[in-house]
């Protein structure tokens, strides 16, 4: 089946027998709960991040501190979703990492089971995405309480996420181009069509 990066944003197509901790490149899409546009707006084909969007961008960049065995490749923060490429460079387990505290500083935490240097288990793509969701949710919750950010219903991000294993250089370059040109496609993008900014989609009967 021909790869279409705009399909299956909600439904996982992860392979049951695939080891998602092994070195390789992975295209990831994470969407906000109810597809609410919380991170800014697209103006004349360019994404303009608001305060929340800048927080999400900062915490995405900080993941390389928590997971030193990954390289953060192309990424784009859209009004209600994030497209990123994660490259796992080796399978060495990761130790304790840095996570942001409420005051914007960083604090070192003990490694989780998935990244415990003693048990020799390397982090998976799911561990990396899970850390990103958790950290940004903590920061966003703080922003709701103290900075007047709009509250979210239940959770900040959708429970699942979409990923595609990038098999070769040609595919990698194609996905990079798709990510970088995403703001130009916003008016016809699937996430844009499904729910206008800030308006949750109607529940199915």
C-alpha positions as MATLAB code, in Angstrom:
seq = 'XXXXXXXXXXXXXXXXXXXXXXXXXXXXXXXXXXXXXXXXXXXXXXXXXXXXXXXXXXXXXXXXXXXXXXXXXXXXXXXXXXXXXXXXXXXXXXXXXXXXXXXXXXXXXXXXXXXXXXXXXXXXXXXXXXXXXXXXXXXXXXXXXXXXXXXXXXXXXXXXXXXXXXXXXXXXXXXXXXXXXXXXXXXXXXXXXXXXXXXXXXXXX';
ca = [
       0.000    0.000    0.000;
       1.366    3.411   -0.948;
       2.473    5.468    2.066;
       0.319    8.502    2.701;
       1.511   10.596    5.690;
      -1.920   12.228    6.016;
      -3.722    8.937    6.715;
      -4.326    7.102    9.989;
      -3.508    9.966   12.355;
      -5.595    8.421   15.112;
      -5.255    4.683   14.505;
      -1.935    3.047   15.291;
      -0.456    0.791   12.623;
       2.412   -0.353   14.821;
       3.730   -3.791   13.943;
       3.231   -6.288   16.743;
       6.554   -8.061   16.237;
       8.628   -4.961   15.486;
      11.202   -3.785   18.028;
      10.596   -0.042   18.290;
      13.752    0.430   20.369;
      16.088   -0.522   17.536;
      18.033    2.109   15.562;
      16.077    3.725   12.770;
      13.994    6.699   11.704;
      10.356    7.075   12.719;
       7.761    9.583   11.516;
       5.426   10.495   14.393;
       2.191   12.484   14.513;
       0.638   13.448   17.850;
      -2.763   15.183   17.885;
      -4.436   17.218   20.622;
      -7.530   15.909   22.359;
     -10.658   16.952   20.413;
      -8.215   18.342   17.814;
      -8.331   21.708   19.531;
      -6.009   24.326   18.084;
      -3.972   25.289   21.135;
      -0.514   26.006   19.734;
      -1.013   29.023   17.483;
      -2.310   29.692   13.991;
      -1.291   29.447   10.356;
      -1.082   32.843    8.640;
      -0.236   33.083    4.947;
       1.201   29.594    4.903;
       3.393   30.094    7.969;
       2.898   28.705   11.455;
       2.867   31.339   14.183;
       3.342   29.754   17.589;
       1.667   31.197   20.643;
       3.010   30.814   24.193;
       1.759   27.242   24.395;
       3.311   26.384   21.053;
       6.681   27.699   22.172;
       6.435   25.534   25.290;
       5.735   22.453   23.174;
       8.633   23.301   20.859;
      10.992   23.760   23.813;
      10.026   20.490   25.466;
      10.362   18.598   22.200;
      13.924   19.917   21.840;
      14.646   18.968   25.469;
      13.899   15.295   24.791;
      17.460   14.815   23.576;
      18.594   15.545   27.153;
      16.367   12.803   28.537;
      17.100   10.332   25.732;
      20.715   10.827   24.575;
      20.450    7.921   22.124;
      18.023    9.801   19.846;
      18.427   12.475   17.204;
      15.528   14.885   16.703;
      15.206   15.465   12.985;
      12.617   17.574   11.128;
       9.529   18.644   13.062;
       6.651   21.091   12.821;
       4.166   22.235   15.433;
       0.785   22.885   13.851;
      -2.257   24.438   15.574;
      -3.590   21.075   16.761;
      -0.949   18.467   15.996;
       2.768   17.848   15.851;
       4.715   16.096   13.088;
       8.207   14.894   13.990;
      10.959   12.543   12.891;
      12.772   10.643   15.635;
      16.023    8.873   14.775;
      17.185    6.297   17.303;
      20.956    6.200   16.896;
      21.792    3.156   19.074;
      20.222    0.750   21.543;
      22.164    1.707   24.644;
      19.862    2.051   27.672;
      19.341    5.565   28.977;
      19.820    6.606   32.586;
      18.282    9.379   34.579;
      17.041   12.344   32.601;
      16.122   15.977   32.963;
      12.495   17.038   33.095;
      11.142   20.552   33.538;
       9.873   21.719   36.892;
       6.872   24.037   37.268;
       9.120   27.090   37.542;
      10.718   26.437   34.160;
      13.912   25.007   35.611;
      14.994   21.414   35.064;
      15.252   18.676   37.627;
      16.915   15.280   37.356;
      14.702   12.257   37.881;
      15.459    8.601   38.305;
      15.189    6.442   35.174;
      11.961    4.631   34.488;
      11.736    0.880   33.951;
      11.927    1.475   30.206;
      15.186    3.384   30.470;
      16.808    1.726   33.458;
      20.526    1.413   32.855;
      20.643   -1.570   35.211;
      18.118   -3.738   33.404;
      19.653   -3.024   29.972;
      16.376   -2.067   28.298;
      16.545    0.655   25.660;
      13.700    3.180   25.323;
      11.149    2.547   22.609;
       9.436    5.086   20.378;
       6.432    4.730   22.679;
       8.563    5.630   25.702;
       9.846    8.752   23.945;
       6.399    9.888   22.796;
       4.967    9.084   26.222;
       7.582   11.239   27.929;
       6.843   14.104   25.533;
       3.110   13.881   26.217;
       3.602   13.670   29.974;
       6.046   16.566   30.234;
       3.999   18.895   28.029;
       0.813   17.994   29.893;
       2.438   18.920   33.220;
       3.653   22.208   31.777;
       0.302   22.954   30.172;
      -1.574   22.209   33.405;
       0.695   24.708   35.154;
      -0.081   27.245   32.406;
      -3.816   26.738   32.854;
      -3.507   27.420   36.578;
      -1.102   30.346   36.512;
      -0.949   31.765   32.968;
      -4.556   31.745   31.835;
      -4.139   29.056   29.184;
      -7.446   27.489   28.085;
      -8.271   24.296   30.011;
      -8.461   20.969   28.220;
     -11.070   18.245   28.563;
      -9.715   15.127   30.225;
      -6.321   15.053   28.552;
      -4.127   17.334   26.457;
      -3.247   14.787   23.759;
      -5.173   11.994   22.102;
      -4.456    8.657   23.728;
      -2.887    7.150   20.642;
      -0.442    8.471   18.075;
       0.450    7.663   14.485;
       3.866    6.401   13.476;
       5.534    5.218   10.283;
       8.854    3.394   10.081;
      11.058    5.217    7.572;
      12.850    2.547    5.581;
      15.287    4.431    3.345;
      16.839    7.794    2.474;
      14.291    8.519   -0.252;
      11.405    8.060    2.156;
      13.202   10.112    4.807;
      13.619   13.065    2.452;
       9.996   12.799    1.331;
       8.715   12.878    4.924;
      11.013   15.799    5.759;
       9.547   17.736    2.840;
       6.012   16.886    3.945;
       6.733   18.116    7.480;
       8.369   21.364    6.428;
       5.596   22.167    3.928;
       2.766   21.280    6.305;
       1.718   24.902    7.018;
       1.167   25.434    3.276;
      -1.305   22.534    3.314;
      -3.185   23.678    6.407;
      -6.325   24.791    4.575;
      -6.750   21.319    3.069;
      -5.090   19.314    5.849;
      -7.143   16.486    7.290;
      -6.803   17.724   10.875;
      -7.899   21.204    9.806;
     -10.942   19.891    7.966;
     -12.064   17.629   10.787;
     -12.393   20.362   13.380;
     -12.057   24.156   13.090;
      -9.696   25.667   15.632;
     -11.007   25.415   19.171;
     -14.220   23.598   18.190;
     -14.320   19.922   19.223;
     -15.661   17.503   16.568;
     -19.211   16.260   16.971;
     -19.565   12.910   18.674;
     -20.640   10.052   16.449;
     -24.114    8.706   17.216;
];
